[in-house]
Short mmCIF file of C-alpha atoms in Angstrom, two decimals:
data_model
loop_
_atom_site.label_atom_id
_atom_site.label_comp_id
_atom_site.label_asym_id
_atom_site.label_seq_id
_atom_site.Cartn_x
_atom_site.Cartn_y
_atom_site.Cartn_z
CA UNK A 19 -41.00 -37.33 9.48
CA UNK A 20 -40.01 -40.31 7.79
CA UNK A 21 -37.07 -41.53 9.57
CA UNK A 22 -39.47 -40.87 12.88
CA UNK A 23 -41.96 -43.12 11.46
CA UNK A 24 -39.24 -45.80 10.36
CA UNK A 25 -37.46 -45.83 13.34
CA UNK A 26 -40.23 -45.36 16.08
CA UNK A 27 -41.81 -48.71 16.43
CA UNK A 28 -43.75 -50.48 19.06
CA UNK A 29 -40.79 -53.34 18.71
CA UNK A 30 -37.46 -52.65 19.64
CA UNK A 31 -34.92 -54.53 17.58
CA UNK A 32 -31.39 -55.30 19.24
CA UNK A 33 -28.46 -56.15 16.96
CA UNK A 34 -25.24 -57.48 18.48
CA UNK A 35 -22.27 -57.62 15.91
CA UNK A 36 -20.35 -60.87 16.26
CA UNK A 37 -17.08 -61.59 16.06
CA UNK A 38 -15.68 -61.16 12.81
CA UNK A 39 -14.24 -64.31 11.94
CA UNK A 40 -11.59 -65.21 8.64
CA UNK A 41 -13.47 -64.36 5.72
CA UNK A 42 -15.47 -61.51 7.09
CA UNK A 43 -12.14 -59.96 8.47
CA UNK A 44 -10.35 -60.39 4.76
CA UNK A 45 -12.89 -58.04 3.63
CA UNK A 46 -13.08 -55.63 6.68
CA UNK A 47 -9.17 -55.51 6.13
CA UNK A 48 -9.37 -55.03 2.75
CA UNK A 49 -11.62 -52.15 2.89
CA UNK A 50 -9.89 -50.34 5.53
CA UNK A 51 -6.46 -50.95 3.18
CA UNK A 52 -8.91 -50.13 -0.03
CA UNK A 53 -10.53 -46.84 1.49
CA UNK A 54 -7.76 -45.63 3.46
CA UNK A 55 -4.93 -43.33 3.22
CA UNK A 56 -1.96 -45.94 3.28
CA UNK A 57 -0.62 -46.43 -0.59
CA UNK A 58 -0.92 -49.91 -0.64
CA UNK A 59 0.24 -51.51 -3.93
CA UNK A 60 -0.61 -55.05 -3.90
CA UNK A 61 -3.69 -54.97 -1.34
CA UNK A 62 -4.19 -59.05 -1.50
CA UNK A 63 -0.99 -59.67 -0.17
CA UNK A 64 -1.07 -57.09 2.69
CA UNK A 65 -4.42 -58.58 3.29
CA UNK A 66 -3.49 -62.04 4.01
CA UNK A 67 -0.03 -60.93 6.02
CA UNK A 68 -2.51 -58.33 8.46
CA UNK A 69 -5.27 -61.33 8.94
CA UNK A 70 -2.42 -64.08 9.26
CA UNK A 71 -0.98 -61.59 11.71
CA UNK A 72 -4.46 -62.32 13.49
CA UNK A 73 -4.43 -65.66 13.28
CA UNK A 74 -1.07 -66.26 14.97
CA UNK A 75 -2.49 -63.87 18.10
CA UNK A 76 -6.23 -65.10 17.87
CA UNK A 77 -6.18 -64.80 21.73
CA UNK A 78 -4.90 -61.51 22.34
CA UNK A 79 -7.54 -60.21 19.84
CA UNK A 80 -10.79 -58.33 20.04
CA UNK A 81 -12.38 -59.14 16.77
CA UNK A 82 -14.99 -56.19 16.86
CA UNK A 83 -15.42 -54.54 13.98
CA UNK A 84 -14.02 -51.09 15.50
CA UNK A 85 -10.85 -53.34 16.89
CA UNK A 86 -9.69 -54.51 13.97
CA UNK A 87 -10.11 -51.34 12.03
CA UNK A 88 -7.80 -49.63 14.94
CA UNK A 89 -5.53 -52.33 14.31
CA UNK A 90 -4.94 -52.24 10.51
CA UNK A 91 -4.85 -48.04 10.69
CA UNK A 92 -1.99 -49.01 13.74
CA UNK A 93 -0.49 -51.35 11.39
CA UNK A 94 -0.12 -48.96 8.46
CA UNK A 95 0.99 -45.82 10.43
CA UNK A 96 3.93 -47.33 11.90
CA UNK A 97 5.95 -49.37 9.98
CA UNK A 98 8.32 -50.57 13.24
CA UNK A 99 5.10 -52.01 14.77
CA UNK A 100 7.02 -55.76 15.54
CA UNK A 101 4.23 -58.73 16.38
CA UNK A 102 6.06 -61.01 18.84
CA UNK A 103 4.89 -64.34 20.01
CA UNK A 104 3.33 -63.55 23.66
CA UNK A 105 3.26 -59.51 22.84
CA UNK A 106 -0.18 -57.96 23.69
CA UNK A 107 -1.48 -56.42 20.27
CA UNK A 108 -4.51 -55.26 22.35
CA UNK A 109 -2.84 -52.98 24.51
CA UNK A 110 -0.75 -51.62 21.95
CA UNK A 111 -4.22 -51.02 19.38
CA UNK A 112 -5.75 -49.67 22.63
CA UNK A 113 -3.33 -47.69 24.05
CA UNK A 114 -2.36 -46.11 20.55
CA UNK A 115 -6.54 -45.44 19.69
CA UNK A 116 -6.56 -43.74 22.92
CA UNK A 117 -3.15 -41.40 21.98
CA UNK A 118 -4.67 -40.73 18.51
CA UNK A 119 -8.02 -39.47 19.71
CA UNK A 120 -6.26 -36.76 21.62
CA UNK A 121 -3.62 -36.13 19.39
CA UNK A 122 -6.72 -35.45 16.56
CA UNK A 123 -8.87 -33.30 18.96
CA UNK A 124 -6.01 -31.11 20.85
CA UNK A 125 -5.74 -28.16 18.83
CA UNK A 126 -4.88 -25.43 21.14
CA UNK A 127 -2.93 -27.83 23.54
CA UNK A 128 -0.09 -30.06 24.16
CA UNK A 129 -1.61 -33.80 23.64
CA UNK A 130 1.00 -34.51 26.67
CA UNK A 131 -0.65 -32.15 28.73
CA UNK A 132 -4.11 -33.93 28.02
CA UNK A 133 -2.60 -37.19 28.71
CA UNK A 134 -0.90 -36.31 31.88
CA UNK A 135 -4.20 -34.20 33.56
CA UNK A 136 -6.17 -36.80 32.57
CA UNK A 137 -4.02 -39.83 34.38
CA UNK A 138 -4.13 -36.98 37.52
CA UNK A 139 -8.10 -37.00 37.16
CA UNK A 140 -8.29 -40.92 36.95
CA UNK A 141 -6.44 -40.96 39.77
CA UNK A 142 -8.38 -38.35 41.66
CA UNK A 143 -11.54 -40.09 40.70
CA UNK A 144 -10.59 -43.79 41.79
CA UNK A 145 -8.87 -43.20 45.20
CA UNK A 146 -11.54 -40.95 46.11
CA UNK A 147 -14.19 -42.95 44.94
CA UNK A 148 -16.02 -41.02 42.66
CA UNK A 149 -17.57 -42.23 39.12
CA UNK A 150 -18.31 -37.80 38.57
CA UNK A 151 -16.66 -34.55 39.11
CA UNK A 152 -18.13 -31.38 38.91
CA UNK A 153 -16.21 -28.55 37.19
CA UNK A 154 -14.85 -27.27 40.15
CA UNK A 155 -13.30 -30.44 41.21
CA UNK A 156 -11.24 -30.57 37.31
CA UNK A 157 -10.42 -27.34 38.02
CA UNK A 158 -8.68 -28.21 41.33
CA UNK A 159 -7.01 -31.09 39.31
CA UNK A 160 -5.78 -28.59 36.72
CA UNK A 161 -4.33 -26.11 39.38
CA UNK A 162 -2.73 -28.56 41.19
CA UNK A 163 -1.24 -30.11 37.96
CA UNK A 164 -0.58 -26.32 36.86
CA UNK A 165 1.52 -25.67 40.45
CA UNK A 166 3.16 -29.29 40.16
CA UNK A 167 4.73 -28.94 36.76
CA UNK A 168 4.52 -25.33 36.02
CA UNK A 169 2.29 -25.50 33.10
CA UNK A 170 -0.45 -23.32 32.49
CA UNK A 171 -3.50 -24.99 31.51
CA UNK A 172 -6.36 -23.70 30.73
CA UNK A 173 -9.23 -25.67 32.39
CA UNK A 174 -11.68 -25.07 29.39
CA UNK A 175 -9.62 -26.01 26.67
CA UNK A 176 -8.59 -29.52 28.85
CA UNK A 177 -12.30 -30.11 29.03
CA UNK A 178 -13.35 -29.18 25.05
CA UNK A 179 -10.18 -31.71 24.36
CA UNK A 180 -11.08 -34.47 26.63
CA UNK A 181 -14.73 -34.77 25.27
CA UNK A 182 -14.31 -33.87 21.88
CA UNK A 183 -11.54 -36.87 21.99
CA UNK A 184 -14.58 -38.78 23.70
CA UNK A 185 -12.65 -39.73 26.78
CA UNK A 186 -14.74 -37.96 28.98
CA UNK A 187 -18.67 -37.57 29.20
CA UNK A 188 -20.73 -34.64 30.20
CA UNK A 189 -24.19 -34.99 32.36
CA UNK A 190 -25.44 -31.46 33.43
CA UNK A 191 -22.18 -29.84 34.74
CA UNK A 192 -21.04 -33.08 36.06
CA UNK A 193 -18.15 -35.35 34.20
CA UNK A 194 -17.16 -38.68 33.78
CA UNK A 195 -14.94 -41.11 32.18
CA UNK A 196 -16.91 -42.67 28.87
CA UNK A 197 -16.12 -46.04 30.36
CA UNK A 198 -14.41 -48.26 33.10
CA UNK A 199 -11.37 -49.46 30.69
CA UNK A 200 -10.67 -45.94 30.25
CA UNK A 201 -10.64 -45.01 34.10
CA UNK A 202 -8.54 -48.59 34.43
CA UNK A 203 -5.67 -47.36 32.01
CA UNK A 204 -5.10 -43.99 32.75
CA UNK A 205 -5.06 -44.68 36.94
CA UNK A 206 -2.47 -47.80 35.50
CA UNK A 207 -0.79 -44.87 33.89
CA UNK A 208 -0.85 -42.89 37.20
CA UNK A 209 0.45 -45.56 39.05
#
């Protein structure tokens, strides 16, 4: 009853984060390093390397909170990750958030598999002009990507993956991607 009364008011109150600029990313940064898994020994120093890293690639960056936490876990996880002058960080971050999300939530199927069916679907869905599908037409997707390849996926388990990873979104028996970049990059895959 209480967090009804405290957050059902007469006013609504929008927030909008804004860009997290030097010092507020040291300390984002330093959290994530703090309160993560990676075994960081001097924490400063990494610090000031990740947000220089930033710095140098200002333009290629996204400094939302949720972006920059992507980046630093990216960062730490794979030690080969190379920052080149004119190299898109943002499709790297983006594609690799994406990869993870599945990877995390495919537990009775190939991450691959998830990947591919789901380029297939974005495909489907933007030549044909559709922002839904029904069941039935995912299932035609699967089949056909099941005939193509012979794989044998099972249509439920492709769905539970897809929204638990929060690519897809479901509205009464109807499905969609969560949002237009995600559509964008998996018909880019397609292609």
């Amino acid at each position: 009853k209480q967090v009804v009364d405290a957050l059902v008011e007469e006013k609504t109150i929008q927030i909008s984060i804004k860009p997290f600029l030097y010092t507020k990313r040291k300390t984002l940064i330093g959290n994530v390093l703090r309160y993560g898994s990676s075994g960081v020994q001097n924490i400063d120093k990494e610090v000031k390397k990740i947000n220089e890293l930033i710095n140098m690639q200002i333009k290629f960056f996204n400094l939302n909170p949720e972006f920059i936490i992507n980046f630093v876990n990216q960062y730490e996880k794979d030690y080969r990750f190379q920052f080149s002058s004119g190299m898109n960080v943002f499709n790297i971050v983006y594609e690799s958030s994406i990869k993870n999300r599945i990877i995390n939530n495919s537990k009775s199927i190939d991450a691959t598999l998830v990947l591919n069916v789901l380029r297939e679907l974005a495909y489907y869905m933007h030549f044909g002009k559709k922002q839904f599908v029904l069941n039935e037409d995912i299932v035609s997707v699967v089949n056909e990507y099941n005939d193509m390849y012979r794989q044998k996926i099972s249509v439920r388990i492709f769905i539970e993956t897809a929204l638990d990873s929060k690519i897809l979104v479901e509205n009464i028996n109807e499905y969609r991607f969560k949002d237009h970049t995600l559509v964008a990059y998996f018909v880019a895959q397609a292609l």
